[in-house]
Coordinates of C-alpha atoms in Angstrom, one line a residue:
M1 CA -45.9 -83.2 31.6
L2 CA -48.5 -84.5 34.1
L3 CA -51.5 -84.3 30.7
E4 CA -49.1 -86.0 29.3
L5 CA -48.5 -88.7 31.3
L6 CA -52.2 -88.8 31.7
Q7 CA -53.0 -89.7 27.6
G8 CA -49.9 -92.2 27.5
G9 CA -46.9 -90.8 27.4
D10 CA -45.0 -93.6 29.2
S11 CA -45.1 -95.9 26.8
G12 CA -43.9 -99.2 27.8
G13 CA -42.3 -97.6 31.0
F14 CA -43.2 -97.5 34.7
L15 CA -45.1 -95.1 36.2
L16 CA -45.0 -94.3 39.9
I17 CA -46.5 -92.2 42.1
Q18 CA -45.7 -91.1 45.3
D19 CA -47.5 -90.0 47.9
T20 CA -47.0 -89.8 52.4
A21 CA -50.7 -89.2 54.9
N22 CA -50.7 -85.8 53.9
Y23 CA -52.1 -86.2 51.4
C24 CA -52.8 -89.5 49.0
G25 CA -52.2 -90.1 45.3
R26 CA -54.6 -93.0 44.5
H27 CA -57.2 -90.1 43.3
L28 CA -54.8 -89.5 40.3
L29 CA -54.1 -92.8 40.2
K30 CA -57.5 -93.4 39.5
S31 CA -57.9 -90.4 36.8
F32 CA -55.0 -91.9 35.6
I33 CA -57.4 -95.2 34.8
N34 CA -59.9 -93.1 34.2
A35 CA -57.9 -92.1 31.2
A36 CA -56.5 -95.2 29.9
L37 CA -60.0 -96.2 30.0
Q38 CA -61.4 -93.6 27.8
R39 CA -58.8 -94.0 25.1
D40 CA -60.9 -97.6 25.2
E41 CA -57.3 -99.8 26.9
D42 CA -57.4 -102.8 29.3
V43 CA -56.8 -101.7 32.3
H44 CA -55.4 -104.8 35.0
V45 CA -56.2 -102.7 39.0
F46 CA -55.2 -105.4 41.1
C47 CA -56.1 -104.1 44.2
F48 CA -55.0 -104.5 48.1
E49 CA -55.9 -101.5 50.0
T50 CA -59.0 -100.9 48.5
S51 CA -61.6 -102.2 47.7
E52 CA -63.5 -103.6 44.2
E53 CA -66.8 -101.3 45.6
E54 CA -64.9 -98.4 46.3
L55 CA -62.4 -98.7 43.3
K56 CA -64.4 -98.4 40.6
E57 CA -66.4 -95.2 42.4
G58 CA -66.4 -92.7 39.6
F59 CA -65.9 -94.4 36.4
Q60 CA -68.2 -94.4 33.8
E61 CA -66.5 -97.1 31.3
V62 CA -66.2 -100.8 33.8
Q63 CA -66.3 -102.4 30.7
R64 CA -62.3 -102.8 30.2
L65 CA -61.9 -102.3 33.8
H66 CA -60.4 -105.3 35.4
I67 CA -59.5 -105.8 39.3
H68 CA -57.8 -108.3 40.7
N69 CA -59.5 -108.2 43.9
A70 CA -56.9 -109.1 46.7
Y71 CA -58.1 -106.5 50.1
E72 CA -60.9 -109.7 50.8
D73 CA -57.6 -112.5 51.8
P74 CA -54.5 -110.7 50.9
L75 CA -52.7 -113.0 52.7
G76 CA -54.5 -116.1 51.1
W77 CA -56.1 -117.2 55.0
T78 CA -59.1 -118.9 53.0
K79 CA -57.3 -120.2 50.2
K80 CA -59.9 -119.1 47.9
A81 CA -58.5 -116.2 46.3
V82 CA -57.0 -116.2 42.7
F83 CA -54.5 -113.6 43.6
T84 CA -53.0 -112.9 46.8
V85 CA -50.0 -110.4 48.2
L86 CA -48.0 -114.1 48.2
D87 CA -48.0 -114.8 44.5
F88 CA -46.5 -111.0 43.9
S89 CA -44.7 -112.4 40.8
L90 CA -43.6 -112.2 37.2
N91 CA -45.6 -115.5 36.7
D92 CA -48.7 -115.4 38.9
L93 CA -48.7 -112.3 37.6
T94 CA -48.5 -113.5 33.6
R95 CA -51.2 -115.9 34.7
V96 CA -53.3 -113.6 35.9
L97 CA -53.3 -111.2 32.4
K98 CA -53.5 -114.1 30.5
L99 CA -57.4 -114.8 32.0
T100 CA -58.5 -112.2 29.8
P101 CA -57.7 -111.9 26.2
H102 CA -56.8 -108.8 24.8
Q103 CA -56.5 -107.4 21.3
K104 CA -53.1 -105.1 22.5
P105 CA -50.8 -105.2 25.5
P106 CA -52.4 -103.6 28.7
I107 CA -51.6 -101.1 32.0
V108 CA -51.3 -102.6 35.0
V109 CA -52.0 -101.3 37.9
I110 CA -50.8 -101.8 41.2
D111 CA -52.2 -100.0 44.5
S112 CA -50.4 -100.4 46.6
L113 CA -46.8 -101.2 46.4
S114 CA -46.7 -100.7 50.3
W115 CA -49.0 -103.6 51.3
V116 CA -46.9 -105.6 48.9
L117 CA -43.7 -104.9 50.0
R118 CA -45.2 -105.5 53.5
H119 CA -44.6 -109.1 52.9
V120 CA -42.7 -109.5 49.3
H121 CA -38.9 -109.3 50.3
T122 CA -37.8 -105.3 48.2
T123 CA -35.4 -107.5 45.9
T124 CA -38.1 -110.2 44.9
V125 CA -40.5 -106.7 44.1
C126 CA -38.2 -104.5 42.2
S127 CA -37.0 -107.6 40.1
T128 CA -41.0 -108.0 39.2
L129 CA -41.3 -104.3 38.1
H130 CA -38.3 -104.6 35.7
Q131 CA -39.2 -108.7 34.0
L132 CA -43.0 -107.9 33.6
K133 CA -41.7 -104.3 32.3
K134 CA -38.8 -105.5 30.3
G135 CA -41.6 -108.2 28.8
G136 CA -43.3 -106.4 26.6
F137 CA -46.8 -108.2 27.8
V138 CA -47.9 -105.2 29.4
R139 CA -48.7 -101.6 27.4
A140 CA -47.3 -99.9 30.9
I141 CA -46.9 -100.3 34.9
I142 CA -49.5 -97.6 37.2
G143 CA -48.1 -98.4 40.8
L144 CA -48.7 -96.3 44.1
L145 CA -46.0 -96.0 46.0
H146 CA -46.6 -94.3 50.3
A147 CA -43.7 -92.8 50.3
D148 CA -43.2 -92.5 54.9
M149 CA -44.4 -96.7 54.8
H150 CA -40.4 -97.6 53.7
Q151 CA -37.3 -96.7 55.2
K152 CA -35.7 -94.7 53.0
G153 CA -33.3 -97.5 50.8
T154 CA -36.3 -99.7 49.8
V155 CA -38.1 -96.0 48.4
G156 CA -34.6 -95.1 47.0
S157 CA -34.8 -99.0 44.4
V158 CA -39.2 -98.5 43.9
R159 CA -37.8 -94.7 42.6
H160 CA -34.9 -96.3 40.6
L161 CA -37.3 -98.7 38.0
A162 CA -39.4 -95.4 37.4
T163 CA -39.4 -93.7 34.1
S164 CA -41.7 -91.7 35.8
L165 CA -42.3 -90.2 39.1
I166 CA -44.8 -88.3 40.1
T167 CA -44.0 -87.0 44.3
V168 CA -47.8 -85.1 44.8
T169 CA -47.7 -82.8 48.3
P170 CA -50.3 -80.2 49.6
S171 CA -50.6 -77.6 47.9
I172 CA -51.3 -74.1 49.6
M173 CA -54.0 -72.8 47.2
G174 CA -57.4 -74.2 48.9
D175 CA -57.4 -78.5 48.9
N176 CA -56.1 -78.5 45.7
C177 CA -52.8 -80.9 44.8
Q178 CA -48.8 -80.0 44.0
A179 CA -47.4 -82.4 41.3
K180 CA -43.3 -82.7 41.2
I181 CA -42.8 -84.7 38.4
T182 CA -39.4 -86.7 36.9
K183 CA -40.0 -88.2 33.9
R184 CA -36.8 -90.4 31.9
T185 CA -36.3 -90.7 28.3
K186 CA -35.0 -93.0 26.4
S187 CA -32.0 -91.4 25.4
G188 CA -31.4 -90.6 28.8
K189 CA -32.3 -87.5 29.4
V190 CA -34.3 -86.7 32.9
L191 CA -37.1 -84.3 32.7
Q192 CA -38.1 -81.9 35.3
D193 CA -41.4 -80.3 36.0
E194 CA -44.2 -78.9 38.9
H195 CA -47.3 -78.6 38.6
T196 CA -51.0 -77.4 41.2
F197 CA -53.9 -79.4 39.6
S198 CA -56.9 -80.4 40.5
I199 CA -59.2 -83.7 40.5
K200 CA -63.1 -83.3 39.0
E201 CA -66.0 -85.8 40.2
D202 CA -65.5 -87.5 36.7
L203 CA -62.2 -88.0 38.2
T204 CA -60.3 -85.5 35.5
V205 CA -56.9 -83.9 36.1
M206 CA -57.2 -79.6 36.0
L207 CA -54.1 -77.5 35.5
L208 CA -54.3 -74.5 37.4
K209 CA -49.9 -73.5 38.3
S210 CA -46.7 -74.3 36.5
S211 CA -43.8 -73.9 37.3
N212 CA -42.4 -73.8 34.0
T213 CA -44.1 -70.5 32.7
A214 CA -42.0 -68.1 30.5
P215 CA -42.9 -64.9 32.7
Q216 CA -41.3 -65.9 35.7
Q217 CA -38.0 -67.0 33.7
T218 CA -38.0 -64.0 32.2
V219 CA -38.7 -61.7 35.5
Q220 CA -35.0 -64.6 36.6
E221 CA -33.0 -63.3 34.0
E222 CA -34.3 -59.2 34.6
H223 CA -32.3 -59.7 38.4
E224 CA -29.7 -61.5 37.2
V225 CA -26.7 -60.0 39.5
D226 CA -23.2 -59.2 38.0
P227 CA -21.1 -61.3 40.9
T228 CA -17.2 -58.9 39.4
A229 CA -19.6 -55.2 40.2
N230 CA -18.7 -54.9 44.3
L231 CA -14.7 -55.3 43.9
T232 CA -12.4 -54.1 45.8
F233 CA -9.5 -55.0 43.2
N234 CA -10.7 -55.4 39.3
L235 CA -10.7 -58.8 36.9
R236 CA -11.0 -57.1 33.9
L237 CA -8.1 -56.0 32.4
S238 CA -7.6 -52.8 29.9
D239 CA -7.1 -52.0 26.6
K240 CA -3.2 -51.9 27.5
E241 CA -2.4 -54.6 29.4
R242 CA -4.1 -57.1 27.5
E243 CA -1.8 -56.0 24.6
A244 CA 1.2 -56.6 27.2
K245 CA -0.3 -59.2 27.7
E246 CA -0.7 -60.8 24.0
K247 CA 2.9 -59.8 23.2
L248 CA 4.2 -61.4 26.6
S249 CA 7.1 -64.8 25.7
L250 CA 6.2 -66.8 28.1
P251 CA 9.9 -69.0 29.6
F252 CA 8.2 -72.4 27.9
M253 CA 6.8 -71.2 24.6
F254 CA 9.6 -71.6 21.3
S255 CA 11.5 -70.8 19.3
K256 CA 10.9 -69.4 15.4
E257 CA 13.7 -72.3 15.6
K258 CA 12.9 -74.9 17.6
K259 CA 9.9 -74.4 15.6
K260 CA 11.1 -74.9 12.5
A261 CA 12.6 -78.3 13.5
I262 CA 9.9 -79.8 14.6
L263 CA 7.9 -79.0 12.0
H264 CA 10.8 -79.6 9.5
S265 CA 12.3 -83.0 11.0
G266 CA 14.5 -84.4 8.3
A267 CA 17.9 -84.5 7.5
N268 CA 18.1 -82.7 11.4
I269 CA 15.8 -85.6 13.1
G270 CA 19.0 -86.4 15.1
R271 CA 19.9 -83.3 15.8
I272 CA 20.3 -82.4 19.4
L273 CA 19.0 -78.1 20.0
Y274 CA 20.6 -75.3 23.0
E275 CA 20.3 -71.9 23.1
P276 CA 22.8 -70.2 25.5
D277 CA 21.4 -68.4 28.2
A278 CA 22.9 -65.1 30.0
N279 CA 23.5 -66.8 32.8
D280 CA 25.0 -70.0 31.7
D281 CA 29.0 -70.4 33.6
F282 CA 31.6 -71.6 30.8
D283 CA 34.9 -72.7 32.2
Q284 CA 37.9 -71.8 29.6
E285 CA 40.0 -74.7 31.7
D286 CA 40.4 -77.7 30.5
P287 CA 38.7 -79.7 33.5
D288 CA 40.5 -83.0 31.9
D289 CA 44.2 -81.4 30.7
D290 CA 46.2 -83.8 33.6
L291 CA 44.3 -86.6 31.4
D292 CA 46.9 -85.5 29.2
V293 CA 49.4 -87.8 27.8

């Protein structure tokens, strides 16, 4: 699933890369940027945590890479910055994107959302991302989020907007990375996958291990245990017990006469049916004989 997303498998959606201090997800973010540039797509990167020089390291093709530097003056103190973190709104983002002509909708990359969330209210950030995603002006949105910098409610709000979520953690296999992927399709189906991968110097991703392999599923099926195997009582019925159970007449079952009356109702539709019971108490004396005149 990771390679599918790198090839543009989340068109029209919001891809969120979530990392922590244990492993930085910026390398994977740059791999997504590089893959989009290789497809000749325009990529607009709003930098808040890295300089323009550092971000460009490793890219061989930068003609369609448009960097909006909010790193040098993120709060607009010098009043010379084209874009600041305080300009994170739908109108200002659209204004900056329209400064560059595009033949097709571009990809917007935010590095990182954590910096934006430190200065802009969570509701405003989520509303802007939602409107930008639904507006049709951009092909996709890719954001980086440092989960350990925010409260669970803030992280949950941003994760709720994501159509694809990649959570990166360090792997036990050397310097490699482990990615847990959750993707929501347009039909509402949720797909999950897990990969161990490494990133080469040219920013390409090489998969090393996947959790959804057939041999692992086969081994699990072979070792399935019957939960009724070691019980002190029997939960299964013999043939005789099953036959006796089928012949048993339950008290709430209708008799043949009642079934016939219900299925073939006509002239007898108002008739009251009563079946005498062996335990009925009949009194032969007339309780109202003292009323006779």
